[in-house]
CSV table of C-alpha atoms in Angstrom, one decimal:
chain,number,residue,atom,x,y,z
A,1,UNK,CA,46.2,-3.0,7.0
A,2,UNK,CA,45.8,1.0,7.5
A,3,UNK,CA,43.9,1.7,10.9
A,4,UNK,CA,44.1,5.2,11.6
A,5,UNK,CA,42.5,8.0,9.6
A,6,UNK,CA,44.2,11.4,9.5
A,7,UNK,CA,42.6,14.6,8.0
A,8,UNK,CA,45.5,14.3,4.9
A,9,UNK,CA,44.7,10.5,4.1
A,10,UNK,CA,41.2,11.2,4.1
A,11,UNK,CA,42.2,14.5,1.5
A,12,UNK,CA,43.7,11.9,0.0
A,13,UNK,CA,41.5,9.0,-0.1
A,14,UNK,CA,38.8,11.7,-1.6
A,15,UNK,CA,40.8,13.4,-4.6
A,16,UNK,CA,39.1,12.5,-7.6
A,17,UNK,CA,40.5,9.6,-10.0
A,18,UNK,CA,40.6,8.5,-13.5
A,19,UNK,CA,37.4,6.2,-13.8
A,20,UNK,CA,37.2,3.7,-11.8
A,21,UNK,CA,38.2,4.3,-8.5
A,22,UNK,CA,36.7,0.6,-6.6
A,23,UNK,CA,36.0,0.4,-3.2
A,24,UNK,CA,35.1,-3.0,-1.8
A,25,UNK,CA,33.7,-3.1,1.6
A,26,UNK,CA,32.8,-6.4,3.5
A,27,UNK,CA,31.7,-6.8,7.0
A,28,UNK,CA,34.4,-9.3,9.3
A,29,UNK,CA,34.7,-10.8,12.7
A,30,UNK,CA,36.8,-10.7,15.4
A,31,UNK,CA,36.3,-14.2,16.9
A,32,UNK,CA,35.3,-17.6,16.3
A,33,UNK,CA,32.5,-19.3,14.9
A,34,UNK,CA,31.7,-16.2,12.6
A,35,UNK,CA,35.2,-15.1,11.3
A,36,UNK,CA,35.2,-18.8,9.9
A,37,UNK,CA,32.9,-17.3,7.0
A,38,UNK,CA,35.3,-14.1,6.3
A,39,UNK,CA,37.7,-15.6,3.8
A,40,UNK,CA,35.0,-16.7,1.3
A,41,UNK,CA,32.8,-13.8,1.8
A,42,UNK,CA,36.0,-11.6,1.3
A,43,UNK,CA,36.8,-13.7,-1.7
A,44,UNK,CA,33.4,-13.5,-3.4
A,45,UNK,CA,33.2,-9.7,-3.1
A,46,UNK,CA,36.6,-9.0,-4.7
A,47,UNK,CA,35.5,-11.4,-7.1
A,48,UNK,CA,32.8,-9.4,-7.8
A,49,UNK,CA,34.6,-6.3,-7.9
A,50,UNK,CA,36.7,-8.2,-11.0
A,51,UNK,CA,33.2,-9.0,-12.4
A,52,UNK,CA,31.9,-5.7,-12.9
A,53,UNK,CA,35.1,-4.0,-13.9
A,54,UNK,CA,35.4,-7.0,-16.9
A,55,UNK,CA,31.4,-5.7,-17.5
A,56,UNK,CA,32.0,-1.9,-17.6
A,57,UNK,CA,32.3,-0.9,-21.1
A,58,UNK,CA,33.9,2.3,-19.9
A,59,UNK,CA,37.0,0.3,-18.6
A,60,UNK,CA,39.8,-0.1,-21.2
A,61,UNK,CA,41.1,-3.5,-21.3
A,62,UNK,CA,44.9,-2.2,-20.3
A,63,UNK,CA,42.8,-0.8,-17.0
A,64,UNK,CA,40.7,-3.5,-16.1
A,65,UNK,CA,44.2,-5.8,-16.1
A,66,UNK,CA,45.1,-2.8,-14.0
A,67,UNK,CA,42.9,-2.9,-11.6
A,68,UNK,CA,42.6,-6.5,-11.1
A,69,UNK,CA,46.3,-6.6,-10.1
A,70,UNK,CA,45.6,-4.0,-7.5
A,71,UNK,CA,42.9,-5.7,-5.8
A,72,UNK,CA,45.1,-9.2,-5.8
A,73,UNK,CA,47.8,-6.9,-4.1
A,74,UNK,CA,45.3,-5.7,-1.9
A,75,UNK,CA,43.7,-9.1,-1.0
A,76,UNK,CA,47.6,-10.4,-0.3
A,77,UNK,CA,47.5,-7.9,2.3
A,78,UNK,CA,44.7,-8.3,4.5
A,79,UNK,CA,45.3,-9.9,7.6
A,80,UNK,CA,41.6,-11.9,9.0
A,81,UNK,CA,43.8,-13.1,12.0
A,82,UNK,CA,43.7,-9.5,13.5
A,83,UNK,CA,40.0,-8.6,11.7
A,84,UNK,CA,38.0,-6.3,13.1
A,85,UNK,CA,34.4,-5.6,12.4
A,86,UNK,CA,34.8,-4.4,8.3
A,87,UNK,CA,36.9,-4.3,6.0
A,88,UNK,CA,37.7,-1.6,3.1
A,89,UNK,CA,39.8,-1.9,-0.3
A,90,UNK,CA,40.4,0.6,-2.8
A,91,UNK,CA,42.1,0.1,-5.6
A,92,UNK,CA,43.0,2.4,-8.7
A,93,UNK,CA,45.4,2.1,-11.1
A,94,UNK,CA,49.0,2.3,-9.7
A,95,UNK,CA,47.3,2.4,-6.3
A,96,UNK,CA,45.5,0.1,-3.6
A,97,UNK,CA,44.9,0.4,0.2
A,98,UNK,CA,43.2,-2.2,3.1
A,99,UNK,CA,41.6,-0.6,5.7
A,100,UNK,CA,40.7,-2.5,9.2
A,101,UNK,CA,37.4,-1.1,11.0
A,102,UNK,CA,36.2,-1.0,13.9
A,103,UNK,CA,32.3,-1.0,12.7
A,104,UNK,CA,30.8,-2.8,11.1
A,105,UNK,CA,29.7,-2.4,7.3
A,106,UNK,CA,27.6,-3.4,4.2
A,107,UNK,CA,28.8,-5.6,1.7
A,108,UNK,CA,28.7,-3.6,-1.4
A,109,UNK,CA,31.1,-2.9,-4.5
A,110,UNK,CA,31.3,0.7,-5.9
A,111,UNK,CA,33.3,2.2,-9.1
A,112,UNK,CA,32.8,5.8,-9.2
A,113,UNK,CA,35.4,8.3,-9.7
A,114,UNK,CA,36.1,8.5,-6.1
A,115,UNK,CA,36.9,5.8,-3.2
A,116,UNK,CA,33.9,5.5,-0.6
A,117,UNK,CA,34.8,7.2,2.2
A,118,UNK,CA,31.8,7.4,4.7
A,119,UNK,CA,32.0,4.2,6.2
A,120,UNK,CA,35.9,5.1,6.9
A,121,UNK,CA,34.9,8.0,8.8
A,122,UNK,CA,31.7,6.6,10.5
A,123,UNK,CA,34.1,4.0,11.8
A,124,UNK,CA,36.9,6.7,12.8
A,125,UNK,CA,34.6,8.7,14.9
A,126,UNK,CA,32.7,6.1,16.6
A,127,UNK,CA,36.2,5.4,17.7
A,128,UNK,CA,36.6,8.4,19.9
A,129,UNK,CA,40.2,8.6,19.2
A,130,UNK,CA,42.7,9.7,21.6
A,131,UNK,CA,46.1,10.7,22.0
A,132,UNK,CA,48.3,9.0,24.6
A,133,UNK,CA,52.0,11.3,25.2
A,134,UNK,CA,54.0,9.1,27.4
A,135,UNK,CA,57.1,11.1,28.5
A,136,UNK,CA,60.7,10.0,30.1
A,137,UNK,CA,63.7,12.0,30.9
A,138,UNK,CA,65.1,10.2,27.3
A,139,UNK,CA,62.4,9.2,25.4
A,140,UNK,CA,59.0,11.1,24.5
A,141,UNK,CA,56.5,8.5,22.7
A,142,UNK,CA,53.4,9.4,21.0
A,143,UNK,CA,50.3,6.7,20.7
A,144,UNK,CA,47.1,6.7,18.6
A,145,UNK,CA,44.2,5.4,21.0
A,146,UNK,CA,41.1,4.7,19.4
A,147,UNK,CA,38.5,1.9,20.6
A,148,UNK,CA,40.2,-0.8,22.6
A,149,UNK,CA,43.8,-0.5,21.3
A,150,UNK,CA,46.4,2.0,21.1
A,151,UNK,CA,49.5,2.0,18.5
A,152,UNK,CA,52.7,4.2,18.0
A,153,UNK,CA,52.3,7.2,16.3
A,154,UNK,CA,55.6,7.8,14.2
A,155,UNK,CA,55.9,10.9,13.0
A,156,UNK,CA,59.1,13.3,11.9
A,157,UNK,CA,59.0,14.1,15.3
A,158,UNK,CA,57.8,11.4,17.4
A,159,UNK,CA,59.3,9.7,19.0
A,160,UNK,CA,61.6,12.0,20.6
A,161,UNK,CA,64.9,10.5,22.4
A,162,UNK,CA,68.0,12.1,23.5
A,163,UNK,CA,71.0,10.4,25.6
A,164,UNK,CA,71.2,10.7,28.9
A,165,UNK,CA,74.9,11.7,29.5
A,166,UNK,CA,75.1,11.4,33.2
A,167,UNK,CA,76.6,7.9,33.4
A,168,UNK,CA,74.5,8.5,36.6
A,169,UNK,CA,71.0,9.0,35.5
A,170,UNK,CA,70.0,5.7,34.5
A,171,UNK,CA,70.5,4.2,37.9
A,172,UNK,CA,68.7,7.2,39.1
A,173,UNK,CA,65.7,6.8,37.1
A,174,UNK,CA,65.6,3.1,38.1
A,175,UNK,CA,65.6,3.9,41.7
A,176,UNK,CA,63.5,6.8,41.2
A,177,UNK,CA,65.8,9.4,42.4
A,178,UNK,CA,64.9,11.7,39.0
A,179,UNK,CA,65.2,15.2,40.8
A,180,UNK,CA,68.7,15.9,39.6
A,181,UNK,CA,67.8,14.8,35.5
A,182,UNK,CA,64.9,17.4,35.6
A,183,UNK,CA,66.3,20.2,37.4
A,184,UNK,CA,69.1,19.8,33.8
A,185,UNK,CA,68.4,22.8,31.4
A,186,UNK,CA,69.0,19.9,28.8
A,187,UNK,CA,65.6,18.4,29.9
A,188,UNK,CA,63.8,21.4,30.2
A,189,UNK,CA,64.4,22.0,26.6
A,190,UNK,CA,63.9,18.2,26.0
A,191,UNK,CA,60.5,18.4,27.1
A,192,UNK,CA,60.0,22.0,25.8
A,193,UNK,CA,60.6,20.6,22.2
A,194,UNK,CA,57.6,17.4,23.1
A,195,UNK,CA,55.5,20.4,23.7
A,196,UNK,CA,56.2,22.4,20.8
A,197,UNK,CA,55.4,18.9,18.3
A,198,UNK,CA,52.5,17.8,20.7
A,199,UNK,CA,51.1,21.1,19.9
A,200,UNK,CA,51.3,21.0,15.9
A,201,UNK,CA,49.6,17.7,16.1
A,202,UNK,CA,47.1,18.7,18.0
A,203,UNK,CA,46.5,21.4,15.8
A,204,UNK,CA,46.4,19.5,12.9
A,205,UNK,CA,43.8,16.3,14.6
A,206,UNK,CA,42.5,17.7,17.7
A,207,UNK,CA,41.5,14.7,20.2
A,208,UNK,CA,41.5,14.4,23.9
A,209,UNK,CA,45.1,13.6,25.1
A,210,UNK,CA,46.4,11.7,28.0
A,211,UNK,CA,49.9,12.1,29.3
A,212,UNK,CA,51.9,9.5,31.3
A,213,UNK,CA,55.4,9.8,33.0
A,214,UNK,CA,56.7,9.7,36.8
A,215,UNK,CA,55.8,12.9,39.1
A,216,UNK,CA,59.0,14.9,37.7
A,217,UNK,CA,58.7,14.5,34.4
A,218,UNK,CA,54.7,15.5,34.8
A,219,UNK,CA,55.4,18.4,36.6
A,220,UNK,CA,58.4,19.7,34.4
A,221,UNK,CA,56.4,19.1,31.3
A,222,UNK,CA,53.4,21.4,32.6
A,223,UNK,CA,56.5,24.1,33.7
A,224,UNK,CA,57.8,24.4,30.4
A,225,UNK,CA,54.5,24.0,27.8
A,226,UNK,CA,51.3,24.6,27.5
A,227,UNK,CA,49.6,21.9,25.9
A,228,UNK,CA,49.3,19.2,28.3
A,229,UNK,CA,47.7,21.5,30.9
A,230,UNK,CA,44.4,20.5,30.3
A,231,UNK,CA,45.1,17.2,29.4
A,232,UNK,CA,44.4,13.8,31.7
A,233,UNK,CA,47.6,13.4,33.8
A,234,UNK,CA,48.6,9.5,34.7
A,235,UNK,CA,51.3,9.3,37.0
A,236,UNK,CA,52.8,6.0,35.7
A,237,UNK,CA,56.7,5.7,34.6
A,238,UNK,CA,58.0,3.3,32.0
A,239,UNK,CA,55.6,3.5,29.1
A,240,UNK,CA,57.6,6.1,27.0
A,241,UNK,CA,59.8,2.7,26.7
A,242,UNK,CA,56.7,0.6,26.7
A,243,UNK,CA,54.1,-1.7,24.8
A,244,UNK,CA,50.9,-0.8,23.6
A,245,UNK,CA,49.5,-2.9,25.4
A,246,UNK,CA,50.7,-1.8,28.6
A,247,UNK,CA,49.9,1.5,27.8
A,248,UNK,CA,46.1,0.8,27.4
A,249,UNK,CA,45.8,-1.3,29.7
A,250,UNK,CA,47.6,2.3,31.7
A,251,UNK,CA,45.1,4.4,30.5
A,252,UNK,CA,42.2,2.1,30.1
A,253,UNK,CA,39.9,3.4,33.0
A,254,UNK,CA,40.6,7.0,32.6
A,255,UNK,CA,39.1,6.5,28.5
A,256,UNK,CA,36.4,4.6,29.9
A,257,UNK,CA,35.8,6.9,33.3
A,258,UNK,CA,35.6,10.1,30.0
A,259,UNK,CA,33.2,8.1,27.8
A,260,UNK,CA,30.8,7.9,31.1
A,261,UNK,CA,30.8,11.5,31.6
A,262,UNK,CA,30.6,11.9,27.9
A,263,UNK,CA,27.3,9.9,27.8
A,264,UNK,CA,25.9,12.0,30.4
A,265,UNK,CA,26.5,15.2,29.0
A,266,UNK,CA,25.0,14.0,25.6
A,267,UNK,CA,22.2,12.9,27.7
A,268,UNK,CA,21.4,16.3,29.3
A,269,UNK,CA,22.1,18.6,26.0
A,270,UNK,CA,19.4,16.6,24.3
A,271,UNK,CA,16.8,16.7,26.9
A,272,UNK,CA,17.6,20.5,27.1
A,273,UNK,CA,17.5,20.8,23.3
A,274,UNK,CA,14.2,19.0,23.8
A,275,UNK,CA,12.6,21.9,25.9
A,276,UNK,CA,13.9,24.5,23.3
A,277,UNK,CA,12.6,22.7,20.4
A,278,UNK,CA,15.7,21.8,18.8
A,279,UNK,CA,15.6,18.4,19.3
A,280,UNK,CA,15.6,15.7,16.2
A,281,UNK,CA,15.5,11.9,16.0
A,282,UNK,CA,15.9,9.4,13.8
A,283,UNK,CA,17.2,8.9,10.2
A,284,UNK,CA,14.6,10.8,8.4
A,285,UNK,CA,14.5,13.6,10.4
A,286,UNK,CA,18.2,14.1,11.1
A,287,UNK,CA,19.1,13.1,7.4
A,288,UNK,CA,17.3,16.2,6.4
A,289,UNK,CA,18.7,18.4,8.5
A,290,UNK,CA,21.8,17.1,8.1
A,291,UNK,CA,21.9,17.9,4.2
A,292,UNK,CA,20.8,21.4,5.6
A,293,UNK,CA,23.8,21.9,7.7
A,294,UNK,CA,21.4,22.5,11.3
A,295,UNK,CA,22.9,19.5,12.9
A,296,UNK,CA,24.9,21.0,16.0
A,297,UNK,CA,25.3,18.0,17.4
A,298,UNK,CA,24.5,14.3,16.4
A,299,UNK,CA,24.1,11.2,19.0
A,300,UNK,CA,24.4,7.7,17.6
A,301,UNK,CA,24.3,4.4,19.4
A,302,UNK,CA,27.2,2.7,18.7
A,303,UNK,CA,25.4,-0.8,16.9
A,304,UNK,CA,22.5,1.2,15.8
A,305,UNK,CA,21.7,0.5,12.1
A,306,UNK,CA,18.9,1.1,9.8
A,307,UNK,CA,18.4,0.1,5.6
A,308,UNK,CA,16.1,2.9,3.8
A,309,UNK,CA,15.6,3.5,0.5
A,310,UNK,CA,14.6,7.2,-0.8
A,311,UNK,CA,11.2,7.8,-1.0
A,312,UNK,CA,10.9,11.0,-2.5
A,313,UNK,CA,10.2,13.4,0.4
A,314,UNK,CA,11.0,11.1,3.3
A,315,UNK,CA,13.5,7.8,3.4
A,316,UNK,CA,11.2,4.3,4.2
A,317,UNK,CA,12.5,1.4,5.7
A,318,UNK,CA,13.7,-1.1,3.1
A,319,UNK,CA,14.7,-4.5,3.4
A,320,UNK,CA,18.8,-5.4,3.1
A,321,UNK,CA,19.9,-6.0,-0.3
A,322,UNK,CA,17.1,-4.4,-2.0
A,323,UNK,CA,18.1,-2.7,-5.4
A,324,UNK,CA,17.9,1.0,-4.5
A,325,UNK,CA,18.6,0.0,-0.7
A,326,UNK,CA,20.7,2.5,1.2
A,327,UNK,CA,22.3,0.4,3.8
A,328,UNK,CA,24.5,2.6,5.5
A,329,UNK,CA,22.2,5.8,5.7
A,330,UNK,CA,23.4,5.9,9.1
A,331,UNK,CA,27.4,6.6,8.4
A,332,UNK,CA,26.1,8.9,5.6
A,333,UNK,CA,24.5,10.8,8.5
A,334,UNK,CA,27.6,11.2,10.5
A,335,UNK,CA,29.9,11.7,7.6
A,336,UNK,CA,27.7,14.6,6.2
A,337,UNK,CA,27.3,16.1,10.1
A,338,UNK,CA,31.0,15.7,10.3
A,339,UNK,CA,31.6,17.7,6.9
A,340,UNK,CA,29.2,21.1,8.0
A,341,UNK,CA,31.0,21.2,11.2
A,342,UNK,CA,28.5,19.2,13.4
A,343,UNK,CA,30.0,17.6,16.6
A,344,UNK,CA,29.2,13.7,16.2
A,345,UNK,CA,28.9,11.3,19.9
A,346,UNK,CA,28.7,7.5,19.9
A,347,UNK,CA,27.1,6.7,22.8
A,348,UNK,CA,25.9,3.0,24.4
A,349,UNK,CA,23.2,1.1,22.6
A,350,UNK,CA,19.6,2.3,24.2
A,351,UNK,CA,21.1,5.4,26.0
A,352,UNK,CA,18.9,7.1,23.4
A,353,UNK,CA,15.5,5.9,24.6
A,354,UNK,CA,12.8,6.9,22.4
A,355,UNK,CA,15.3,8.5,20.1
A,356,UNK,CA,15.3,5.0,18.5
A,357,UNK,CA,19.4,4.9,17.7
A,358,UNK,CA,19.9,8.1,16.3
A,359,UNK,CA,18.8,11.9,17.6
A,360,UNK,CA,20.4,15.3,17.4
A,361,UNK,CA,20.6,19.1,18.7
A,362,UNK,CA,19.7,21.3,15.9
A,363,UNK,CA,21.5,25.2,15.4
A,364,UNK,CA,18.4,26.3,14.8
């Protein structure tokens, strides 16, 4: 199952497609009682995926058998053990993808020329991903942090390993005399080259980065790039060679300690935004000015959810399963902030106040 959501697989995920694209999207569990139910909810949904393709007069017949193959691929693939809180499948002809998330979303079944995306990205951001560089005199490892996991990021360049020649260094770097192995040119440009492919991934998906390695190998790393200097610094050896575990469990406090200060400064822009009058809350209001582009900055508590259906001028409440119900107005809010540039914070439920789960800073 695909976790991590890059700028290219969402280009991806979005590029029109013979009709019908499906996307199949069930909420899941991470622990007992409740995941008992996700097997036969998951069933029942791709089942009724299969339903309305048979019922689409606009599906050929060699299509539908098609499609139906694709989403029996897909539902080989999915993994409840390691669930999260939703689950996405797409499926098109020749094509199919299962996507774990970390939010939770409505059950629902759409063919459309394109997959549904929003919930994908809802769930991305209210991830706050990070990057995690973990850096050794012979190994360079790059992980993708988001929510309460981390995972190794393989790339063309990552990860970066060398030998160490010096039939001397390893007992060096186990005892911790690592002076001698980065004073070596060879590490200088070792490093040098981590800085150069930390930098064109962090061009391509800007996040915040942590970097973890002993004293030397911090200190050379900031002599010889640029990139890391205004990352978090963890003095903590090993995890270039380590699990991901270890390494979030590394890095754990410093990603929470950020999220804190994070909250606060949310906190403070929309009490000042408040005072200039370019303050909005809730979904009404910020899905307006969302479709308008003037959402600067959107705040979302992270379980907040809310069912509308469109009322003409304004969205009303509706009740969950209605016919024209809009279940997920919320992740359409943050997807369509997201597209016009907007910067989007998750934040703990009832930090908001009277904001009532959702509120933003308007441009103007």
């Amino acid at each position: 199952m695909e976790h991590a959501l890059s700028p290219a697989t969402l280009s991806e995920l979005r590029r029109p497609r013979p009709y019908p694209a499906v996307s199949v999207l069930t909420p899941t569990h991470r622990r007992e009682p409740d995941n008992a139910q996700d097997p036969v909810r998951l069933r029942n949904v791709v089942a009724e995926a299969k339903k309305q393709i048979e019922s689409d007069p606009a599906v050929t017949r060699q299509r539908r058998a098609e499609l139906v193959q694709q989403l029996d691929l897909a539902l080989a693939e999915v993994d409840l053990a390691h669930a999260e809180d939703g689950l996405a499948i797409f499926a098109a002809p020749g094509e199919h993808q299962v996507w774990s998330l970390a939010r939770r979303v409505p059950e629902r079944v759409v063919l459309s020329d394109t997959f549904l995306t929003r919930n994908l990205v809802a769930a991305q951001s209210s991830e706050r991903p990070f990057w995690v560089l973990s850096v050794s005199a012979d190994r360079v490892t790059l992980w993708n942090g988001g929510g309460d996991r981390v995972t190794e990021e393989r790339t063309d360049d990552f990860p970066l390993t060398r030998s160490l020649e010096d039939p001397d260094a390893e007992r060096q770097e186990r005892v911790g005399d690592l002076a001698s192995t980065f004073r070596a040119e060879r590490t200088r440009n070792f490093l040098r080259e981590a800085d150069t492919a930390m930098s064109a991934v962090l061009r391509e998906q800007g996040r915040p980065l942590y970097v973890t390695g002993d004293t030397a190998a911090l200190s050379l790393l900031d002599e010889v790039g640029t990139v890391t200097k205004d990352a978090w610094h963890l003095q903590h050896g090993g995890l270039a060679h380590g699990t991901p575990e270890a390494v979030w469990q590394a890095v754990r406090p410093l990603v929470g300690a950020e999220e804190r200060r994070n909250a606060d400064a949310v906190a403070r822009e929309l009490e000042s935004a408040r005072g200039r009058k370019e303050f909005a809350a809730g979904v009404d209001e910020l899905w307006q000015n969302a479709s308008q582009g003037r959402v600067r900055l959107l705040a979302v508590e992270e379980n907040y959810r809310e069912t509308v259906r469109d009322g003409g001028e304004h969205l009303v409440p509706a009740d969950s399963g209605d016919l024209d119900a809009r279940e997920d107005i919320v992740d359409e809010i943050v997807e369509q902030c997201l597209e016009t540039g907007a910067e989007v914070r998750f934040v703990p439920d009832g930090s908001l106040g009277d904001a009532k789960g959702i509120a933003g800073v308007l441009r103007y």
